[in-house]
Coordinates of C-alpha atoms in Angstrom, one line a residue:
M1 CA -9.3 159.4 123.1
D2 CA -6.0 157.4 123.2
E3 CA -4.5 159.4 120.4
F4 CA -5.7 162.9 121.5
S5 CA -7.6 163.3 118.3
F6 CA -10.9 164.2 120.1
G7 CA -12.5 167.7 119.8
P8 CA -15.3 169.9 121.0
T9 CA -17.9 167.7 119.3
T10 CA -16.7 164.4 120.8
T11 CA -19.8 162.8 122.5
L12 CA -17.9 161.2 125.4
I13 CA -16.5 164.6 126.5
N14 CA -19.9 166.2 126.4
D15 CA -21.2 163.2 128.4
M16 CA -18.6 163.8 131.1
W17 CA -19.6 167.4 131.3
I18 CA -23.2 166.5 131.7
K19 CA -22.7 163.7 134.2
F20 CA -20.6 165.7 136.6
Y21 CA -22.9 168.7 136.5
N22 CA -25.8 166.2 137.2
I23 CA -23.9 165.1 140.3
A24 CA -23.4 168.7 141.4
S25 CA -27.1 169.4 140.6
A26 CA -28.3 166.5 142.8
A27 CA -26.1 167.8 145.6
N28 CA -27.5 171.3 145.2
H29 CA -31.0 170.0 145.4
A30 CA -30.2 168.0 148.5
L31 CA -28.7 171.1 150.2
S32 CA -31.8 173.1 149.4
E33 CA -34.2 170.5 150.7
L34 CA -32.1 169.9 153.8
E35 CA -32.5 173.6 154.7
E36 CA -36.3 173.1 154.6
F37 CA -36.1 169.9 156.6
K38 CA -33.9 171.6 159.2
K39 CA -36.5 174.4 159.7
N40 CA -39.1 171.8 160.7
M41 CA -36.9 169.6 163.0
S42 CA -38.1 169.6 166.6
T43 CA -34.8 168.9 168.4
D44 CA -31.2 170.1 168.3
D45 CA -30.0 166.5 167.5
L46 CA -32.3 166.3 164.5
R47 CA -31.1 169.7 163.3
A48 CA -27.5 168.6 163.7
Y49 CA -28.3 165.5 161.7
C50 CA -29.6 167.7 158.9
D51 CA -26.2 169.5 159.0
E52 CA -24.4 166.2 158.8
C53 CA -26.4 165.1 155.7
A54 CA -25.6 168.5 154.2
G55 CA -21.9 167.9 154.8
E56 CA -22.1 164.7 152.8
A57 CA -23.8 166.5 150.0
R58 CA -21.0 169.1 150.0
V59 CA -18.4 166.4 149.8
I60 CA -20.3 165.0 146.8
R61 CA -20.5 168.4 145.2
A62 CA -16.8 169.1 145.9
W63 CA -15.9 165.8 144.2
A64 CA -17.9 166.7 141.1
Y65 CA -16.3 170.2 140.8
F66 CA -12.8 168.7 141.4
N67 CA -13.3 166.4 138.4
L68 CA -14.8 169.2 136.3
L69 CA -11.8 171.3 137.2
R70 CA -9.3 168.6 136.4
M71 CA -10.9 167.8 133.1
F72 CA -11.9 171.2 131.8
G73 CA -10.1 173.9 133.8
S74 CA -12.2 177.0 134.1
V75 CA -15.9 176.0 134.4
P76 CA -19.1 177.6 135.6
I77 CA -20.2 177.3 139.2
I78 CA -23.8 176.4 139.8
E79 CA -24.6 176.2 143.5
G80 CA -28.4 176.6 143.6
K81 CA -31.5 177.1 141.5
M82 CA -31.0 179.2 138.4
T83 CA -33.4 180.2 135.6
A84 CA -32.8 179.1 132.0
D85 CA -31.7 182.6 131.2
E86 CA -29.3 182.7 134.1
L87 CA -27.8 179.3 133.2
A88 CA -27.4 180.5 129.6
A89 CA -25.3 183.4 130.7
N90 CA -23.4 181.8 133.6
P91 CA -19.7 182.5 132.9
A92 CA -16.8 180.1 133.4
R93 CA -14.9 180.9 136.6
S94 CA -11.2 181.0 136.9
E95 CA -9.5 177.9 138.2
A96 CA -8.6 179.8 141.4
E97 CA -12.3 180.6 141.9
V98 CA -13.3 177.0 141.4
Y99 CA -10.6 175.8 143.9
T100 CA -11.9 178.4 146.4
F101 CA -15.4 177.1 146.0
I102 CA -14.3 173.4 146.5
Y103 CA -12.3 174.4 149.6
S104 CA -15.4 176.2 151.0
D105 CA -17.6 173.1 150.5
L106 CA -15.0 170.8 152.2
D107 CA -14.3 173.2 155.1
Q108 CA -18.1 173.3 155.8
A109 CA -18.2 169.5 155.6
I110 CA -15.3 169.1 157.9
A111 CA -17.0 171.3 160.5
V112 CA -20.2 169.2 160.7
L113 CA -19.4 165.6 159.7
P114 CA -18.8 162.9 162.4
D115 CA -15.8 160.8 162.9
S116 CA -17.7 157.6 162.0
Y117 CA -21.2 156.1 161.5
P118 CA -22.7 152.9 162.9
K119 CA -21.7 149.7 161.1
K120 CA -25.1 149.4 159.4
E121 CA -24.3 152.7 157.7
L122 CA -20.8 151.7 156.6
G123 CA -19.6 153.6 153.6
R124 CA -21.1 157.0 154.4
F125 CA -18.8 160.0 154.1
T126 CA -17.2 161.2 157.3
V127 CA -15.0 164.0 158.3
W128 CA -12.1 161.9 157.2
T129 CA -13.5 161.7 153.7
A130 CA -13.7 165.4 153.6
R131 CA -10.2 165.9 154.9
A132 CA -8.8 163.2 152.5
L133 CA -10.5 164.8 149.5
K134 CA -9.3 168.3 150.5
S135 CA -5.7 166.9 150.7
K136 CA -6.0 165.7 147.2
V137 CA -7.5 169.0 145.9
A138 CA -4.7 170.9 147.7
L139 CA -2.1 168.7 146.0
Y140 CA -3.5 169.8 142.6
R141 CA -3.6 173.4 143.8
Q142 CA 0.0 173.1 144.8
D143 CA -1.0 174.2 148.3
W144 CA 1.6 172.0 149.9
A145 CA 0.9 173.1 153.5
E146 CA -2.8 172.3 153.3
A147 CA -2.2 169.0 151.5
A148 CA 0.3 167.9 154.2
A149 CA -1.9 169.1 157.0
Q150 CA -5.1 167.4 155.8
A151 CA -3.4 164.2 154.9
G152 CA -1.5 164.4 158.2
A153 CA -4.8 164.7 160.1
V154 CA -6.1 161.5 158.4
I155 CA -2.9 159.7 159.3
T156 CA -2.8 160.8 162.9
S157 CA -6.5 159.9 163.4
G158 CA -5.4 156.3 163.7
R159 CA -8.6 155.2 162.0
F160 CA -7.0 153.9 158.8
S161 CA -4.4 151.3 157.8
L162 CA -3.2 149.6 154.7
V163 CA -4.8 146.2 153.9
P164 CA -1.9 143.8 154.3
S165 CA -2.4 142.2 150.9
F166 CA -2.4 144.6 147.9
R167 CA -4.6 142.3 145.8
A168 CA -7.1 142.0 148.6
V169 CA -7.6 145.8 148.6
F170 CA -9.7 145.5 145.5
S171 CA -11.6 142.3 146.4
M172 CA -15.3 142.1 146.9
D173 CA -14.6 141.0 150.5
N174 CA -12.7 144.1 151.3
E175 CA -15.2 146.8 150.3
N176 CA -15.2 149.6 152.9
S177 CA -12.0 148.2 154.3
S178 CA -9.6 149.9 156.7
E179 CA -8.1 151.6 153.7
S180 CA -11.3 153.0 152.3
L181 CA -12.0 156.8 152.6
M182 CA -14.4 157.2 149.7
E183 CA -16.3 154.5 147.9
V184 CA -19.4 154.4 145.6
Q185 CA -21.7 151.8 147.2
A186 CA -23.1 149.3 144.7
S187 CA -25.3 146.2 144.9
S188 CA -27.4 144.2 142.5
L189 CA -29.6 143.4 145.6
G190 CA -29.6 139.9 144.1
Q191 CA -31.6 141.0 141.1
S192 CA -30.9 140.5 137.4
S193 CA -33.3 143.3 136.4
G194 CA -35.3 146.1 137.8
D195 CA -34.3 149.0 140.1
A196 CA -31.1 148.4 142.0
P197 CA -28.0 150.5 142.7
I198 CA -25.9 148.5 140.2
C199 CA -22.5 149.9 139.2
Y200 CA -21.2 149.4 135.7
Y201 CA -17.7 150.6 136.5
A202 CA -16.3 147.0 136.7
F203 CA -18.5 145.7 133.9
I204 CA -17.3 148.0 131.2
Q205 CA -13.7 147.0 132.1
G206 CA -14.3 143.3 132.2
P207 CA -12.6 140.9 129.7
R208 CA -14.1 141.3 126.3
N209 CA -15.4 138.1 124.5
N210 CA -14.7 136.0 127.6
K211 CA -16.9 133.0 128.6
P212 CA -19.2 132.3 130.4
S213 CA -21.2 135.5 129.9
N214 CA -21.1 136.5 133.6
M215 CA -17.3 136.7 133.2
Q216 CA -17.1 139.3 130.5
G217 CA -17.5 143.0 129.9
W218 CA -16.7 145.7 127.4
G219 CA -13.0 145.6 127.8
F220 CA -12.3 149.3 128.2
N221 CA -9.5 150.9 130.3
V222 CA -6.9 148.2 129.6
P223 CA -3.3 148.3 131.0
S224 CA -0.6 149.0 128.5
Q225 CA 2.4 147.0 127.6
G226 CA 4.5 149.9 128.7
L227 CA 3.1 149.8 132.2
M228 CA 3.8 146.1 132.3
D229 CA 7.4 146.5 131.2
W230 CA 8.0 149.4 133.6
M231 CA 6.5 147.5 136.6
T232 CA 8.4 144.4 135.7
A233 CA 11.7 146.3 135.6
R234 CA 10.9 147.6 139.1
G235 CA 10.3 144.1 140.5
D236 CA 6.7 145.1 141.3
T237 CA 5.4 141.5 141.2
E238 CA 2.6 141.9 143.8
R239 CA 1.1 144.9 142.2
I240 CA 1.4 143.3 138.7
A241 CA -0.6 140.3 140.0
A242 CA -3.4 142.6 141.1
T243 CA -3.3 145.2 138.3
F244 CA -3.2 142.9 135.3
L245 CA -5.8 140.4 134.4
V246 CA -4.0 138.4 131.6
S247 CA -5.6 136.6 128.7
G248 CA -4.7 133.0 128.5
T249 CA -4.4 132.6 132.3
T250 CA -6.5 131.3 135.2
T251 CA -7.1 133.4 138.3
P252 CA -6.4 132.2 141.8
E253 CA -10.2 131.9 142.2
G254 CA -10.3 129.5 139.2
D255 CA -11.8 131.8 136.5
V256 CA -10.4 131.3 133.1
I257 CA -9.5 134.4 131.0
L258 CA -9.5 133.1 127.5
E259 CA -6.5 133.6 125.2
S260 CA -9.0 134.6 122.5
C261 CA -10.1 137.7 124.4
A262 CA -9.8 140.9 122.4
N263 CA -6.9 142.3 124.5
K264 CA -3.8 140.8 126.1
Y265 CA -4.5 142.6 129.4
Y266 CA -7.5 143.8 131.4
N267 CA -7.8 145.8 134.6
G268 CA -7.3 143.3 137.4
K269 CA -8.3 145.8 140.1
V270 CA -12.0 145.5 139.1
Y271 CA -11.9 141.7 138.6
T272 CA -14.9 140.1 140.3
P273 CA -14.8 136.3 140.6
S274 CA -17.7 134.4 139.0
A275 CA -19.0 133.4 142.4
Y276 CA -20.1 137.0 142.9
N277 CA -21.6 137.4 139.4
L278 CA -24.9 135.6 140.3
W279 CA -26.5 135.2 136.9
S280 CA -25.5 134.5 133.4
Y281 CA -26.5 137.7 131.7
N282 CA -24.1 140.6 132.0
G283 CA -23.5 140.2 135.7
Y284 CA -19.8 140.9 135.8
G285 CA -19.0 143.4 138.6
F286 CA -22.5 144.7 139.2
D287 CA -21.9 144.6 142.9
Y288 CA -18.4 146.1 142.7
N289 CA -17.8 149.3 144.8
M290 CA -15.7 152.0 143.0
R291 CA -12.7 153.0 145.2
L292 CA -12.4 156.7 144.8
L293 CA -10.0 157.5 147.7
R294 CA -7.7 155.0 149.4
Y295 CA -5.4 155.4 152.4
A296 CA -2.4 154.6 150.2
D297 CA -3.2 157.6 148.1
I298 CA -3.3 159.8 151.2
L299 CA 0.1 158.5 152.3
L300 CA 1.6 159.4 149.0
I301 CA -0.1 162.8 148.9
Y302 CA 1.4 163.4 152.3
A303 CA 4.9 162.3 151.2
E304 CA 4.7 164.5 148.0
A305 CA 3.4 167.5 149.9
C306 CA 6.2 167.2 152.4
V307 CA 8.9 166.9 149.7
Q308 CA 7.4 170.1 148.2
G309 CA 7.7 172.0 151.5
G310 CA 4.6 171.0 153.5
A311 CA 5.1 170.4 157.2
P312 CA 5.2 166.8 158.4
V313 CA 3.2 165.6 161.4
A314 CA 4.9 164.1 164.4
A315 CA 3.2 160.7 163.9
L316 CA 4.9 159.8 160.6
S317 CA 7.7 161.1 158.4
A318 CA 7.3 161.5 154.7
Q319 CA 9.9 158.8 154.2
G320 CA 7.9 156.6 156.5
A321 CA 4.8 157.2 154.5
L322 CA 6.5 156.2 151.3
D323 CA 8.1 153.2 152.9
M324 CA 4.7 151.9 154.2
V325 CA 3.2 151.9 150.7
R326 CA 6.3 150.2 149.3
A327 CA 6.5 147.6 152.0
R328 CA 2.9 146.5 151.5
A329 CA 3.8 145.8 147.9
G330 CA 6.8 143.8 149.0
L331 CA 9.4 146.5 148.1
T332 CA 12.3 147.8 150.1
S333 CA 12.9 151.5 151.0
V334 CA 14.2 154.0 148.4
P335 CA 15.4 157.6 149.1
L336 CA 12.6 160.1 149.4
T337 CA 12.5 162.4 146.3
L338 CA 9.8 163.9 144.2
D339 CA 10.6 161.3 141.5
S340 CA 10.4 158.4 143.8
V341 CA 7.0 159.5 145.2
L342 CA 5.6 160.1 141.6
D343 CA 6.9 156.7 140.5
E344 CA 5.2 155.1 143.5
R345 CA 1.9 156.9 142.6
R346 CA 2.1 155.4 139.1
A347 CA 2.7 151.9 140.4
E348 CA 0.3 152.0 143.4
L349 CA -2.6 153.8 141.7
A350 CA -2.3 152.3 138.2
M351 CA -5.7 152.0 136.4
E352 CA -7.4 154.1 139.1
E353 CA -7.6 157.2 136.9
N354 CA -4.8 159.3 138.4
R355 CA -1.9 158.9 135.9
F356 CA -3.0 161.4 133.2
F357 CA -3.9 164.1 135.8
D358 CA -0.7 163.5 137.7
L359 CA 1.4 164.0 134.5
V360 CA -0.5 167.2 133.7
R361 CA -0.3 168.8 137.2
T362 CA 3.5 168.0 137.4
G363 CA 4.2 169.4 134.0
R364 CA 5.4 166.0 132.6
A365 CA 2.6 165.2 130.2
A366 CA 4.2 166.6 127.1
A367 CA 7.4 164.5 127.6
V368 CA 5.5 161.3 128.4
L369 CA 2.5 161.6 126.2
G370 CA 3.8 163.7 123.3
P371 CA 4.8 160.6 121.2
I372 CA 1.1 159.4 121.2
G373 CA -0.4 162.8 120.3
F374 CA -0.4 165.1 123.4
T375 CA 0.1 168.7 122.5
A376 CA 1.3 171.1 125.1
G377 CA -0.9 174.2 125.6
K378 CA -4.0 172.2 124.4
N379 CA -4.4 168.7 125.8
E380 CA -3.9 169.6 129.4
H381 CA -7.7 169.9 129.5
F382 CA -10.5 168.5 127.4
P383 CA -12.3 171.0 125.3
I384 CA -15.4 172.7 126.6
P385 CA -18.1 170.9 124.5
A386 CA -19.4 172.7 121.5
S387 CA -23.0 171.9 122.5
Q388 CA -22.5 173.5 125.9
R389 CA -21.2 176.7 124.2
Q390 CA -24.4 176.8 122.2
L391 CA -26.5 176.5 125.4
N392 CA -24.3 179.0 127.3
T393 CA -22.8 181.6 125.0
S394 CA -20.6 183.0 127.7
L395 CA -18.4 179.9 127.7
P396 CA -15.1 180.4 126.1
A397 CA -13.5 178.3 123.3
S398 CA -10.9 176.0 124.8
A399 CA -7.3 176.9 123.7
G400 CA -6.0 174.9 120.7
Y401 CA -9.4 173.5 119.6
E402 CA -11.4 174.4 116.5
Y403 CA -15.1 175.1 117.0

C-alpha cells in the first residue's frame, strides 16, 4: 500500500469496499424498519422520534458513501432492498450522482435531527454532525459556498469549542468533548471476552512488540520521518508531542515505549495509558473512541472554503478560524492563503486519515507522492476490486489497472 503497488486483487482494498457497503446496508435496513415502526406509533412525538433515528441512519449512510466516493470514485448506489439479479447489474454512478445522493441524505438529516441529546445519550449524531459532514463533503465537491455555509452554521451555533490542550483532545478523558462532532463510541464494558462494542482502531496502531502485553498493538499507520522533520521545522512542538509516540521514551503517564519496538514512531493520537487497558491480553485501546469529525477540522474547512470564494459568516473571519487552530497549538498567526490552510490541515489532522485525500482533491498528490510510486491518472482512486466486477459485471475497470 505504501508503494502504490496494489492492484484489483489486493485483499485489503476488497475488504474496504465490503466494509463500507456493509455500513450502508445496515443504514438501509434501519431506514426500512423505521418506516414500519413509524406507521405503528401512537403519538406525533413518537413518530417524530422515528424521524430523528432515521436522520442518524442517513448520516451513517452518507459517511459510508463519502468514503466509498473518496476511495473509488464512481460507485454503485444501493439505497434499499435489491434482488441478487438487480445487484449484479447495478451500474456505477458518476461522482456527481454520488455527491447528489450524499447531499440528499444529509439535507434530510438536517431537517429532522435535534440540536442535542440528553447527557445519558452523549455521542449520538445531531443536526450539527450532519452539517459538519456536509461541509466536508462540499469541500471535496469544491462547492465552496456550501462548505462555508455549513461550517459557518456549526461555528455560529456556539455549541463547540477547541479543547485547550491539543494532546488532551485525544485522551480517554476527553471523549465526546466540546470539540467532538462525530465519534464512534467504543467500550469493552469491562470485559476481556464476549460481546462488547470493542473498537480495534487504536489497538492495530499500538506500539508493536512493546511490553507489557496491554501496552502493545500491531504497529500500523506509523508517522513518517518526513512528517517529523516538517513539523519540527515549523516549531510545532505541542502537536509533535501528541502525534508521535516515540520508541525509547516514557509517556507523561509513566508508560515505557521500548527502544526495541519495531518502529521508531507510533501514532500518539491513539495512545491509551495502561491504566485504561484493564487486562493483560491485547487490551490496548479497546475503549478508545474513533474521532471522525472534530471542530478544528470544521474551522479549517471554513477557512479553506472562504479562501476559495465561499462567503464568511459574521461571527468569525476565515483568518480568525485559522488563527484559533494555530493558537491552540501554541503557534502565532500567519497570513491566510490556500497554502497556509493546507499546511495547517497537514499538521492539525496528521494521522487522522485526511492527508492522502487532501493531496488528491487539491491536485498535489503526484508532486508529493510521485517519488514513492504514485501515478497520476491512476492512483487518485483505489481500483474497483476484481472480485466485485465478477459479482457485478456492469462495474467498469478502473483506469490504469490491469484486470
